[in-house]
Coordinates of C-alpha atoms in Angstrom, one line a residue:
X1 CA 24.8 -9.1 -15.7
X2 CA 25.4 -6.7 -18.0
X3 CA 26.6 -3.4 -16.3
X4 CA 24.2 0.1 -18.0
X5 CA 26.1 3.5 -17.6
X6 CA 23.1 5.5 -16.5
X7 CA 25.2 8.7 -17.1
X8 CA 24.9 7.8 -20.8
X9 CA 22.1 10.2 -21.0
X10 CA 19.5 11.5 -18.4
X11 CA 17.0 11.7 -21.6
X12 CA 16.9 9.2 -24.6
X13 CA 15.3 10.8 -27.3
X14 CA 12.6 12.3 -25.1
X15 CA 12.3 9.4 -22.5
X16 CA 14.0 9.3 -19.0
X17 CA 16.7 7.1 -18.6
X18 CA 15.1 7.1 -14.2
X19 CA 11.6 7.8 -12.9
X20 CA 11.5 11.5 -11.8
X21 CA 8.0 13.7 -12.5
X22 CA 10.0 17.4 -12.8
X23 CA 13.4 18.2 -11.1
X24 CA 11.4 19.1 -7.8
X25 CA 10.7 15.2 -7.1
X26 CA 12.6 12.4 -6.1
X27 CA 15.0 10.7 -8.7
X28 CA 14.2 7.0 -8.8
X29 CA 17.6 4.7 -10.4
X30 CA 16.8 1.7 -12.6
X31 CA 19.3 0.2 -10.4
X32 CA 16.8 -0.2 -7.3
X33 CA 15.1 -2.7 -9.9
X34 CA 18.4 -4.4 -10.8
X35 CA 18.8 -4.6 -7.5
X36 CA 15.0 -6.5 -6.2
X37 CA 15.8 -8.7 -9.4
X38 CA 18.8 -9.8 -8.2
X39 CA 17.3 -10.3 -4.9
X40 CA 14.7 -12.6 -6.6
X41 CA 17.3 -14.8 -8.3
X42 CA 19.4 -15.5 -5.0
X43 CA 16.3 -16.3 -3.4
X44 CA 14.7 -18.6 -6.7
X45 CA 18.9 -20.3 -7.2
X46 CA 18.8 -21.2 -3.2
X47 CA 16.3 -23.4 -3.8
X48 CA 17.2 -26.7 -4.2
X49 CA 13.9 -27.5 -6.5
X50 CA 15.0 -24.9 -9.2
X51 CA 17.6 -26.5 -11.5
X52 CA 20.0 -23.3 -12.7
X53 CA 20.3 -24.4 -16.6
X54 CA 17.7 -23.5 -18.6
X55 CA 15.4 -21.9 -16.2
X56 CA 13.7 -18.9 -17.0
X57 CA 11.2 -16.5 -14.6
X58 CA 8.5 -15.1 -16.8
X59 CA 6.5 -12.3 -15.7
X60 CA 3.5 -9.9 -17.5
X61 CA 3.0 -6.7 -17.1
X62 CA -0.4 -5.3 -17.0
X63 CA -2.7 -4.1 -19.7
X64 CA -4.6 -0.7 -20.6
X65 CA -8.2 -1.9 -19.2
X66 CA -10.9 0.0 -21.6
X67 CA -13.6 2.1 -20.0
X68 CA -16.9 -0.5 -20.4
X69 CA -17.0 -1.0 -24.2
X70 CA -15.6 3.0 -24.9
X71 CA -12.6 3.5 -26.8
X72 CA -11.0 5.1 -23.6
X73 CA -8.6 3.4 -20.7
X74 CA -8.8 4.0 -17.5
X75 CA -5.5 5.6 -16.4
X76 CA -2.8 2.9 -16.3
X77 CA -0.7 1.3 -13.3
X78 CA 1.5 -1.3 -14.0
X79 CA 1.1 -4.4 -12.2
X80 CA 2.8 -5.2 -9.0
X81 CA 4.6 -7.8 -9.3
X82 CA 6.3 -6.6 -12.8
X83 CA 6.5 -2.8 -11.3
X84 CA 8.7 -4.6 -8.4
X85 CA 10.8 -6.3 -10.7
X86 CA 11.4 -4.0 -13.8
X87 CA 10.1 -0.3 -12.7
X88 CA 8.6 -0.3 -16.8
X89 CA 5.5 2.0 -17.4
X90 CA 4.4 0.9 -20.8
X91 CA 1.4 -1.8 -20.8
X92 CA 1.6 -4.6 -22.5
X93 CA 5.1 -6.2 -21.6
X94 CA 6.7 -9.2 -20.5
X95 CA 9.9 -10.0 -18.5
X96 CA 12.2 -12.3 -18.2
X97 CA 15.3 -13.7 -16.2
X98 CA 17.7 -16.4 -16.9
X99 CA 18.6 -17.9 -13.9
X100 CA 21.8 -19.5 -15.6
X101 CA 23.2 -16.1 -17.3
X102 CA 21.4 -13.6 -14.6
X103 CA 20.4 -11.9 -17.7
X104 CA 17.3 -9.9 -17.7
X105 CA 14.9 -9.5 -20.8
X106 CA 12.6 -7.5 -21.5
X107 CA 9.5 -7.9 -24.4
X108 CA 7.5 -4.7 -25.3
X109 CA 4.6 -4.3 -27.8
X110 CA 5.4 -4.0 -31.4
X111 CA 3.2 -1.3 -32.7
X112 CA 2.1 -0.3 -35.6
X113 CA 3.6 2.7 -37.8
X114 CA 1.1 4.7 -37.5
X115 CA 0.4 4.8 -33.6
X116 CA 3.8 7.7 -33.9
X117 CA 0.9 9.7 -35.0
X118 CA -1.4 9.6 -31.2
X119 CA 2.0 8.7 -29.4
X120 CA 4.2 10.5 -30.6
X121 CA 8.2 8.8 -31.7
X122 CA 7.6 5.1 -31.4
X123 CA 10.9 4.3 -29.0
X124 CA 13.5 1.5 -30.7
X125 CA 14.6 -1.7 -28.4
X126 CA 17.2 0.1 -27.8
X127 CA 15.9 3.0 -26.0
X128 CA 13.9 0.5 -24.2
X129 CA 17.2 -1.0 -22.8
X130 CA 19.0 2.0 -22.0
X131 CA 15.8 3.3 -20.3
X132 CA 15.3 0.7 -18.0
X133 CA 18.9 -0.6 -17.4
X134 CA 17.4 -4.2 -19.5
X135 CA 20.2 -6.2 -20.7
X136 CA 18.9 -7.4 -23.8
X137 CA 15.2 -6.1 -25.4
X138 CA 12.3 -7.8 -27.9
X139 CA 8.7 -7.6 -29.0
X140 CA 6.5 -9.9 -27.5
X141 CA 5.3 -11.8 -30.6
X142 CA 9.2 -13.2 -30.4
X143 CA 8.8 -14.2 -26.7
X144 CA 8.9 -18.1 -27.8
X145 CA 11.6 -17.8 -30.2
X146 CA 13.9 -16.2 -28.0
X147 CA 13.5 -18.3 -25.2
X148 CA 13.8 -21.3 -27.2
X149 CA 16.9 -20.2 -28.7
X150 CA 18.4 -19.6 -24.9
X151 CA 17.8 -23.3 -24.7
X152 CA 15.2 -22.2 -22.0
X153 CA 13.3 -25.9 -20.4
X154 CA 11.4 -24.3 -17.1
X155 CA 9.7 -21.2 -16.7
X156 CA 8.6 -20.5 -13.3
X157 CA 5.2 -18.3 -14.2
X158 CA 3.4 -16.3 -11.0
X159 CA 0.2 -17.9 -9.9
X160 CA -1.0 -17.1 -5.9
X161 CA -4.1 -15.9 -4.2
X162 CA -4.0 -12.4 -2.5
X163 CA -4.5 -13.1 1.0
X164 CA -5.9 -9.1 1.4
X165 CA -8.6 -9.5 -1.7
X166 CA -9.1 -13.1 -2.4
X167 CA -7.9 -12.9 -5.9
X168 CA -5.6 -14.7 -8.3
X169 CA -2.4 -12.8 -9.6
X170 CA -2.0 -12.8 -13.4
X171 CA -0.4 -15.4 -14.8
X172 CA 2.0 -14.7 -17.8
X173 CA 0.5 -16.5 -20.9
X174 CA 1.8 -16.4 -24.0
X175 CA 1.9 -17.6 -28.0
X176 CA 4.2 -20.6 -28.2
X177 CA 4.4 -21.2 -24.2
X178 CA 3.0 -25.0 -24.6
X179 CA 6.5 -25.9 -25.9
X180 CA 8.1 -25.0 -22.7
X181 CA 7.7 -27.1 -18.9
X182 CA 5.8 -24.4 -16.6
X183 CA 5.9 -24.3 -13.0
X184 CA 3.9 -22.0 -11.4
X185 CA 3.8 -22.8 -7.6
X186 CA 7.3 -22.1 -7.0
X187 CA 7.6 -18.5 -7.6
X188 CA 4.7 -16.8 -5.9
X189 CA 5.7 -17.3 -2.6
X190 CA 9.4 -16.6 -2.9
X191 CA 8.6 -13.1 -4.8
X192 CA 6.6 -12.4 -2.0
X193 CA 9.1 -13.0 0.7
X194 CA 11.3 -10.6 -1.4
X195 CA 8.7 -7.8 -1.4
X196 CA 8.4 -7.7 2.3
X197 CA 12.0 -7.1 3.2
X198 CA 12.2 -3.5 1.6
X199 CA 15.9 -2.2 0.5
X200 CA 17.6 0.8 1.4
X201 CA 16.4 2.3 -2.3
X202 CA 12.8 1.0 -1.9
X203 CA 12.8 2.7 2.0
X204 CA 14.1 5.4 0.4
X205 CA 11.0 6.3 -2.1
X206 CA 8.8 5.2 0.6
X207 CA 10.0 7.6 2.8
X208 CA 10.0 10.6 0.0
X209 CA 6.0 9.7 -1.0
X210 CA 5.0 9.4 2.9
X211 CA 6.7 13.0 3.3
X212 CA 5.1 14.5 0.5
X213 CA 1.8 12.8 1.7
X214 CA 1.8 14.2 4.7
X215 CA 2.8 17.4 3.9
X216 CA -0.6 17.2 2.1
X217 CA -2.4 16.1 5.0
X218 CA -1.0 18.9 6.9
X219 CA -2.3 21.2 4.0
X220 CA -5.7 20.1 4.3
X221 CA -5.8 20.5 8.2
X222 CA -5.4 23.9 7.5
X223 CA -7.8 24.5 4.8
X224 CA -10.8 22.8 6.4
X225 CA -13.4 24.6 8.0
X226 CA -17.3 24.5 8.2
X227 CA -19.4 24.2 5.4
X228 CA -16.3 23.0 2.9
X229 CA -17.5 19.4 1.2
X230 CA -15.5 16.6 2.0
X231 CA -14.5 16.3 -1.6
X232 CA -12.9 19.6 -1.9
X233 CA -10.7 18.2 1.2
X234 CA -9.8 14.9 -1.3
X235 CA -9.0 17.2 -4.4
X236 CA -7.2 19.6 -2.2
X237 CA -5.0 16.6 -1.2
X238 CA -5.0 15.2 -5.0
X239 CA -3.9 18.6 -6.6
X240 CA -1.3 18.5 -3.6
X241 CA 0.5 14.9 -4.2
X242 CA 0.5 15.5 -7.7
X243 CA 1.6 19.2 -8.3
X244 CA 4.2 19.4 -5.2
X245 CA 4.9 15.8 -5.5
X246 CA 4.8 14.0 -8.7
X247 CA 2.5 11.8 -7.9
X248 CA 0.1 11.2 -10.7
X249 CA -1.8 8.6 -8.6
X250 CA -3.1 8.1 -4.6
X251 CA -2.8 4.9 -4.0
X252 CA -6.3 4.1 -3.0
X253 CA -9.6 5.8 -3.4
X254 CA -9.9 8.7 -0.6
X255 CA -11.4 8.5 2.6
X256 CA -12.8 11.7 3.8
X257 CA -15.5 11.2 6.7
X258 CA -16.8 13.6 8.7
X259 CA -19.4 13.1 11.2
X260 CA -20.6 9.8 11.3
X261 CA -19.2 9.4 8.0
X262 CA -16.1 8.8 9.8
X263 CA -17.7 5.4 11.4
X264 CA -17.7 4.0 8.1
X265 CA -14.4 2.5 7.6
X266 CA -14.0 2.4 3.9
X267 CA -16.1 6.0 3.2
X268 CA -15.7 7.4 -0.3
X269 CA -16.9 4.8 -2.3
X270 CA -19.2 5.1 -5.0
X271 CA -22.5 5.3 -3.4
X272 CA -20.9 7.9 -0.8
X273 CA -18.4 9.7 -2.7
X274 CA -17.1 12.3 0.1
X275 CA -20.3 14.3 -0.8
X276 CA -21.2 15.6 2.8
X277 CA -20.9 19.0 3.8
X278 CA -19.1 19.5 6.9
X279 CA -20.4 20.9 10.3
X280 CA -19.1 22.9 12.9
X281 CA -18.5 20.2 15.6
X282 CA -17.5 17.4 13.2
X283 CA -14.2 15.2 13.6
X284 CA -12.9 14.2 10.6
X285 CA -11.6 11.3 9.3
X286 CA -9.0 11.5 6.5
X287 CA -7.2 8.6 5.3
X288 CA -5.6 9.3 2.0
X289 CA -2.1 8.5 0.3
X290 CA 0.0 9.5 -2.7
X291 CA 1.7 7.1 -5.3
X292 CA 5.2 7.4 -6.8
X293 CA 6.8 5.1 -8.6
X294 CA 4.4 2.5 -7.8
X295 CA 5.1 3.1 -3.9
X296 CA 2.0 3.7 -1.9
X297 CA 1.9 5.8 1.6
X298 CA -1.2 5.4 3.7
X299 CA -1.8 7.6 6.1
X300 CA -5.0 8.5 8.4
X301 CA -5.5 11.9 10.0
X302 CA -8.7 12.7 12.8
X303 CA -9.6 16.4 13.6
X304 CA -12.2 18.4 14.6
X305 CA -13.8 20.6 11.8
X306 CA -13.4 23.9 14.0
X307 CA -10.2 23.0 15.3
X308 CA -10.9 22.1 18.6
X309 CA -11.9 19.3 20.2
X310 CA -15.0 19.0 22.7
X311 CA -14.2 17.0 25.6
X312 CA -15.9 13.9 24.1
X313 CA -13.4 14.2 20.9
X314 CA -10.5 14.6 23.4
X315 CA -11.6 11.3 25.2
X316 CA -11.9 8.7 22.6
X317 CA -8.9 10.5 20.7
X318 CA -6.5 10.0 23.4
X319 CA -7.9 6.4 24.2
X320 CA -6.9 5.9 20.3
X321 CA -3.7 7.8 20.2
X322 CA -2.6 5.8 23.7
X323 CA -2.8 2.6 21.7
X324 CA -0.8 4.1 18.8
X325 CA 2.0 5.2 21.3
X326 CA 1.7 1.4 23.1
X327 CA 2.7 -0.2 20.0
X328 CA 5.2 2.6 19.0
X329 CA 7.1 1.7 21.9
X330 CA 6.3 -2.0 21.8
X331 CA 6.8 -2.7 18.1
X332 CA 10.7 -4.3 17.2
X333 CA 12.2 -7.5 15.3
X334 CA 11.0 -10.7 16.4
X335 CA 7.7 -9.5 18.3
X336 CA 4.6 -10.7 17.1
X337 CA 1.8 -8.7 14.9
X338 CA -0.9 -9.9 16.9
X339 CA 0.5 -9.4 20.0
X340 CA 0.0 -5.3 19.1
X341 CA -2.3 -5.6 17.6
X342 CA -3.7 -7.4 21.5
X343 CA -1.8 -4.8 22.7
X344 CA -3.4 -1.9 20.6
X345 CA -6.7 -2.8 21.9
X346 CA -6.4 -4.0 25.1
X347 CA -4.9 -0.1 25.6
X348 CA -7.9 2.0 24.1
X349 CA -10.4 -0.5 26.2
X350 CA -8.6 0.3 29.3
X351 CA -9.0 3.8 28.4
X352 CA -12.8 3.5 27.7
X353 CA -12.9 2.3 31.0
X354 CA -10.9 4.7 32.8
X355 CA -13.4 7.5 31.1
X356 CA -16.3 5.4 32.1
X357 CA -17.6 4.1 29.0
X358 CA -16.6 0.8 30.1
X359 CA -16.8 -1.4 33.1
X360 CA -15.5 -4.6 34.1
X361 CA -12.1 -6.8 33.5
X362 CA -10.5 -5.8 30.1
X363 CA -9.2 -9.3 29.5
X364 CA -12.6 -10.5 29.5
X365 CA -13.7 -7.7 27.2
X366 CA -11.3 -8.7 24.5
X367 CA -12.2 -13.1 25.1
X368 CA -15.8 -12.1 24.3
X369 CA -14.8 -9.6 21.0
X370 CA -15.6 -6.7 22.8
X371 CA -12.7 -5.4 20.8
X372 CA -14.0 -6.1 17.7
X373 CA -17.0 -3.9 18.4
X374 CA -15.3 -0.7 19.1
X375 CA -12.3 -1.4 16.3
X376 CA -13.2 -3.8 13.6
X377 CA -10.3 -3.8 11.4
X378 CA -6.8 -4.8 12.3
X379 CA -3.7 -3.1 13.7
X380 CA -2.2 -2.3 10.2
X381 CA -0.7 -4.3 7.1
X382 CA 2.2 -4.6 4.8
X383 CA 3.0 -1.5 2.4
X384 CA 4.8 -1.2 -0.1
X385 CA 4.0 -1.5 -3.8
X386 CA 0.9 -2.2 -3.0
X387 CA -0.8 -0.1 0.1
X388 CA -2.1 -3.6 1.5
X389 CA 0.7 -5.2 0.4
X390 CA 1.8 -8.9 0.3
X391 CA 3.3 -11.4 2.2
X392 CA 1.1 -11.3 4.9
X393 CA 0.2 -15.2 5.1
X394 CA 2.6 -16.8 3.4
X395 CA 3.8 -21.3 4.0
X396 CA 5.8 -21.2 6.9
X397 CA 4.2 -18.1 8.7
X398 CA 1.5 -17.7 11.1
X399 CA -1.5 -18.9 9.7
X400 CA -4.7 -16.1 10.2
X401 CA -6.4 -16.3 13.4
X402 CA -10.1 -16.9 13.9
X403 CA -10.3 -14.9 17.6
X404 CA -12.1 -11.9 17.3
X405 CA -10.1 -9.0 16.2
X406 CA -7.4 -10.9 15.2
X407 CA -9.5 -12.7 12.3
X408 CA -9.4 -9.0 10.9
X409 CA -5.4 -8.9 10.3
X410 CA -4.0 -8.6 7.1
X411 CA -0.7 -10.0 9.0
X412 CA 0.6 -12.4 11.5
X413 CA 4.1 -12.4 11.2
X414 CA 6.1 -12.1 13.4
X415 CA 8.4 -8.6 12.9
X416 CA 11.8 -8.3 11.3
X417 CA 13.9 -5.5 10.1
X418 CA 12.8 -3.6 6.4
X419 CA 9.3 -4.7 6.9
X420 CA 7.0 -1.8 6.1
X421 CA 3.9 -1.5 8.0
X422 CA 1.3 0.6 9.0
X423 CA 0.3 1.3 13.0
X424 CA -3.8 2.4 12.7
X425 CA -5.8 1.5 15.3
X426 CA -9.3 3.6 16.0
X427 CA -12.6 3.8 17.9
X428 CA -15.6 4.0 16.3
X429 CA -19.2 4.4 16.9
X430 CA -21.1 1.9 14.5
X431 CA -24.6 1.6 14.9
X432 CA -25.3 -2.2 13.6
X433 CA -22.3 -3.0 15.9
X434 CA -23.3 -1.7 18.8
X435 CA -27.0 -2.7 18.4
X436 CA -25.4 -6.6 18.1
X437 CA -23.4 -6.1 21.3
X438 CA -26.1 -4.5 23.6
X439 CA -28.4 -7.4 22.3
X440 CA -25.4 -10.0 23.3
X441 CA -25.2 -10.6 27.3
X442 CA -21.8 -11.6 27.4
X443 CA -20.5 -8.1 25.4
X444 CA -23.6 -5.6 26.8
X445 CA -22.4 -6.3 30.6
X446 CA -19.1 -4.3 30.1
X447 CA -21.2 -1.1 28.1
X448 CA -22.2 1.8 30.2
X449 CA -25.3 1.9 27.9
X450 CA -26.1 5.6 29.2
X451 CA -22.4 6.9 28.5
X452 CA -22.8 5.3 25.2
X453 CA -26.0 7.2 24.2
X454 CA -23.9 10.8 23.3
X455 CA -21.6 8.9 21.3
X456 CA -23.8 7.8 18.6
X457 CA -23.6 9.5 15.2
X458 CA -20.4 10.8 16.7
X459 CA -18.1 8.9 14.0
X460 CA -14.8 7.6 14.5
X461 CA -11.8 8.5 14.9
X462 CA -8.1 6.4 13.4
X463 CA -4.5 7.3 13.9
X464 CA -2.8 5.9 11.3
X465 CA 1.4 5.8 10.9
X466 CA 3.5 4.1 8.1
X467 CA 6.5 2.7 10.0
X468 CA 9.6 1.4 9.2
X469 CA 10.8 -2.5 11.4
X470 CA 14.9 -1.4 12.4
X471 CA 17.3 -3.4 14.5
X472 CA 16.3 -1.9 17.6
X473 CA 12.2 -0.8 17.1
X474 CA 10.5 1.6 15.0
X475 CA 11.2 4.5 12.6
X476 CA 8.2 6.1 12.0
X477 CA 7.9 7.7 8.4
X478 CA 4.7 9.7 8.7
X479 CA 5.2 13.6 9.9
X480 CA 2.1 15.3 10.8
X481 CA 0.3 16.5 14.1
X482 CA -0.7 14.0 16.5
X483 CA -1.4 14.9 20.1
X484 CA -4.7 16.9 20.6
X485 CA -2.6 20.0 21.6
X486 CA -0.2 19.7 18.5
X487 CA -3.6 19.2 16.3
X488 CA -5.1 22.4 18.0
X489 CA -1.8 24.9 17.4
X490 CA -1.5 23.4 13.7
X491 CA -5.5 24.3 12.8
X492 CA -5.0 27.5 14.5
X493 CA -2.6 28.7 11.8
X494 CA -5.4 28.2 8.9
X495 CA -4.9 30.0 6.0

C-alpha cells in the first residue's frame, strides 16, 4: 500500500491531516485506520471463498438524516462500520479496498460550487487523501467507472442483523453496481470478528475517552446536592466531555436516576428526560459516557444525594459492588461470559441473603430466575465503536441462552485478549417485577416479603466498569470512586 508521510503537514489548507479537537486532547493517527483495514484484508484473503483478483470490499458511510421534513440535520456520526475502517467525518462517502493491490479508495460527494459559500473552501481529492492517509480519492458518481476500470468482478457489500437492536446494517448501493457480482454474506461476520479484538491504537483512545469520562463523573459527584435537577447533573457531564475533552458527542442518551428513577434501567428517555428534582436521601444512578473519535466509554456511577449512605444504601451497594469485585478477579482469556455473569449474580444473591432479604439455597434462586428479578439486564457487552458493540453472537460462537438472566446477554463468548467489555451488574427495586415474583410460589418463597417492604421506591443501584481482556485477567480502564468509604471522602470535598 501506498506509504502517506503524515508529517507532510499537520493542517491541509484548514483541515487536519489526524483527529484531534484542540491541542489539549488526544491525537488520533490515520494510521490506526490503515492499520484495522489491513486487519480486515488478512482476515477477508484467509478465506478460502474469497478469490484475490478482482475482488473489491465496498463500504458506505452514513448520511446527514434531516430533522422531520426541516431543512436542518440532526448532528452527524459516521457509521460504524465505515468509522472502523476509514476514521472519515464527511457524510455521504464510500470506500473501497482491492484485495489484489491492498489499495484503499476512497469516494466523496461532488458538490456544487456554490456550497463554498455555507461550507466554507470546498477540499480537492487531494486534500481528501492526504487527510485520511487514502491511497487513491474520487467522487461517488465515478464509483462504477473506477471499479470497472480496476477490472473489479466481486464486491463483498455489508449486510448482518445487530444482534443488540434487531436491525439490518446499511448496505452500500450504488449507480452502476448491477454490472458487478455482489456477495454480501461474507463480509459481515468477518468485520465483526475484527472489531472485537481492539489494537494497541484503538485501546489507546478508548482508554483516553474513559479517562476523560470519568473525570466527568467524578465532577458531577461533587457538584450534586439536594434540590439540583437531574438534568443539570447530564449537562454538567456534557459541558465536561466536550470542553475538557473534545468530545462533541456522549455516546448514548444520559441516564441520570435518582430515587426510584434509578429502578428504571434505561431513564432519560423522552417521556422522562432527567426532569426530577433530587432529594436529600436519594441514591443516584448515573450512567453516562463521552465519544471521541467514534470510541464510546460507558460508565455507571451510584451515590447518595447527601453524600452518605443510610445503612439500607450501604447494604444493597456492597451486595452490588461484591459482585463487581467477583468478576474482577474472575474475569481472564478463555473463561466464559456467562459464567460471570452466573457468577455476578449468584454473589449479590448471597449477599441479600446474608443481610436477610433473602432466604433459602442461592442455586435454587438463580434455576427459578430469581436473578432476573433483582437484575434484569446482563453482566455487560462489547464496546468499542459502538457502546453495545458487535460481535456478540456471531457463527461459530455461543449461541444466546434462553435461562433466565442469561437470555439478557448481549454476549456469550467465551473471553480473549483485546476484547473490550463492560463489568455492570446492579440491584434494583422494580415494582412490576417484584409484584410478578411475590405472585409466583416458586420465586416468592426465597423473599423476606417484610424486609422487602422499605426497599420499594428506593431505586437501584449499578456499578459499571469498562475493562480491558489481557493475557493474564483484567485491566480496568474506568477511574472513579467505588467503595462506599472512597464514595463518602470524594462527596465530602464538594465544591
Amino acid at each position: 500500500m501506498t506509504e502517506i508521510n503524515m508529517a507532510e503537514s499537520t493542517y491541509l489548507n484548514g483541515i487536519e491531516s489526524c483527529f484531534q479537537r484542540g491541542n489539549h486532547t488526544l491525537k488520533v493517527p490515520m494510521s490506526l485506520f490503515q492499520n484495522n483495514r489491513k486487519r480486515l484484508i488478512e482476515r477477508i484473503k484467509a478465506n478460502k471463498k474469497v478469490p484475490d483478483t478482482g475482488t473489491f470490499i465496498i463500504l458506505e458511510g452514513g448520511v446527514e438524516i434531516p430533522f422531520n421534513d426541516t431543512d436542518i440535520c440532526w448532528p452527524f456520526r459516521q457509521e460504524s462500520f465505515f468509522q472502523w475502517c476509514f476514521g472519515v467525518e464527511e457524510p455521504g462517502c464510500y470506500g473501497a479496498l482491492d484485495l489484489s493491490t491492498e489499495t484503499t479508495i476512497l469516494f466523496v460527494p461532488r458538490l456544487p460550487a456554490e456550497y463554498a459559500i455555507w461550507e466554507g473552501k470546498l477540499h480537492s481529492l487531494e486534500d481528501f487523501r492526504k487527510r485520511y492517509a487514502i491511497d487513491e480519492t474520487y467522487y461517488t458518481d465515478e464509483i462504477a467507472n473506477v471499479l470497472k476500470s480496476k477490472q473489479a468482478i466481486l464486491l463483498l457489500t455489508l449486510n448482518g442483523q445487530n444482534s443488540d437492536s434487531g436491525l439490518q446494517t446499511k448496505e452500500a448501493i450504488f449507480d452502476g453496481i448491477d454490472k458487478f457480482k455482489v456477495d454480501n454474506k461474507i463480509l459481515y461476520p468477518e468485520i465483526c470478528e475484527c472489531r472485537v479484538i481492539k489494537s494497541p491504537q484503538e485501546i489507546e483512545v478508548l482508554e483516553y475517552v474513559i479517562k476523560i469520562s470519568s473525570d466527568a463523573h467524578k465532577s458531577i459527584m461533587h457538584m450534586v446536592k439536594p434540590g439540583l435537577a437531574e438534568f443539570q447533573a447530564e449537562a454538567a457531564f456534557m459541558h465536561y466531555v466536550y470542553s475538557m475533552g473534545g468530545c462533541r458527542h456522549v455516546s448514548y442518551t444520559c441516564i441520570c436516576g435518582s430515587g426510584h428513577n434509578a429502578s428504571i434501567l434505561h431513564y432519560g428517555h423522552a417521556g422522562a428526560p432527567n426532569n426530577k428534582i433530587m432529594n436529600d436521601g436519594d441514591i443516584c444512578l448515573f450512567d453516562m459516557g463521552g465519544n471521541y473519535c467514534g470510541y464510546a466509554a460507558d460508565i455507571t456511577c451510584s451515590f447518595p444525594v447527601n453524600g452518605k449512605f443510610t445503612e439500607d444504601q450501604k447494604m444493597i451497594y456492597n451486595a452490588v459492588l461484591a459482585a463487581r469485585n467477583s468478576v474482577m478477579n474472575a474475569a481472564k482469556p478463555n473463561v466464559a461470559w456467562t459464567d460471570m455473569h452466573l457468577l455476578a449474580n449468584k454473589t449479590m444473591l448471597t449477599s441479600l441473603k446474608k443481610n436477610g432479604l433473602l432466604v433459602g439455597d442461592v442455586d435454587e434462586m438463580i434455576e427459578v430466575g430469581l436473578n432476573e428479578i433483582f437484575q434484569p439486564h446482563g453482566l455487560g457487552h462489547f464496546m468499542g465503536l459502538d457502546v453495545h458493540d458487535v460481535g456478540g453472537y456471531l457463527p461459530g460462537h455461543p449461541e444466546r441462552s434462553l435461562a433466565p438472566g442469561l437470555r439478557k446477554l448481549r454476549t456469550g463468548r467465551v473471553l480473549q485478549p483485546g476484547m473490550v467489555l463492560t463489568i455492570e451488574p446492579g440491584c434494583y427495586f422494580i415494582d412490576c417485577l417484584l409484584d410478578a415474583a411475590l405472585k409466583n410460589p416458586n420465586q416468592s418463597k426465597f423473599i423476606v416479603k417484610e424486609e422487602l417492604k422499605r426497599f420499594r421506591g428506593s431505586g437501584g443501584i449499578r456499578i459499571e466498569d469498562d475493562i480491558l481482556i489481557t493475557e493474564t485477567g483484567v485491566k480496568n480502564l474506568t477511574d472513579v470512586p467505588r467503595t462506599v468509604e472512597e464514595i463518602e471522602k470524594w462527596m465530602a470535598k464538594k465544591n
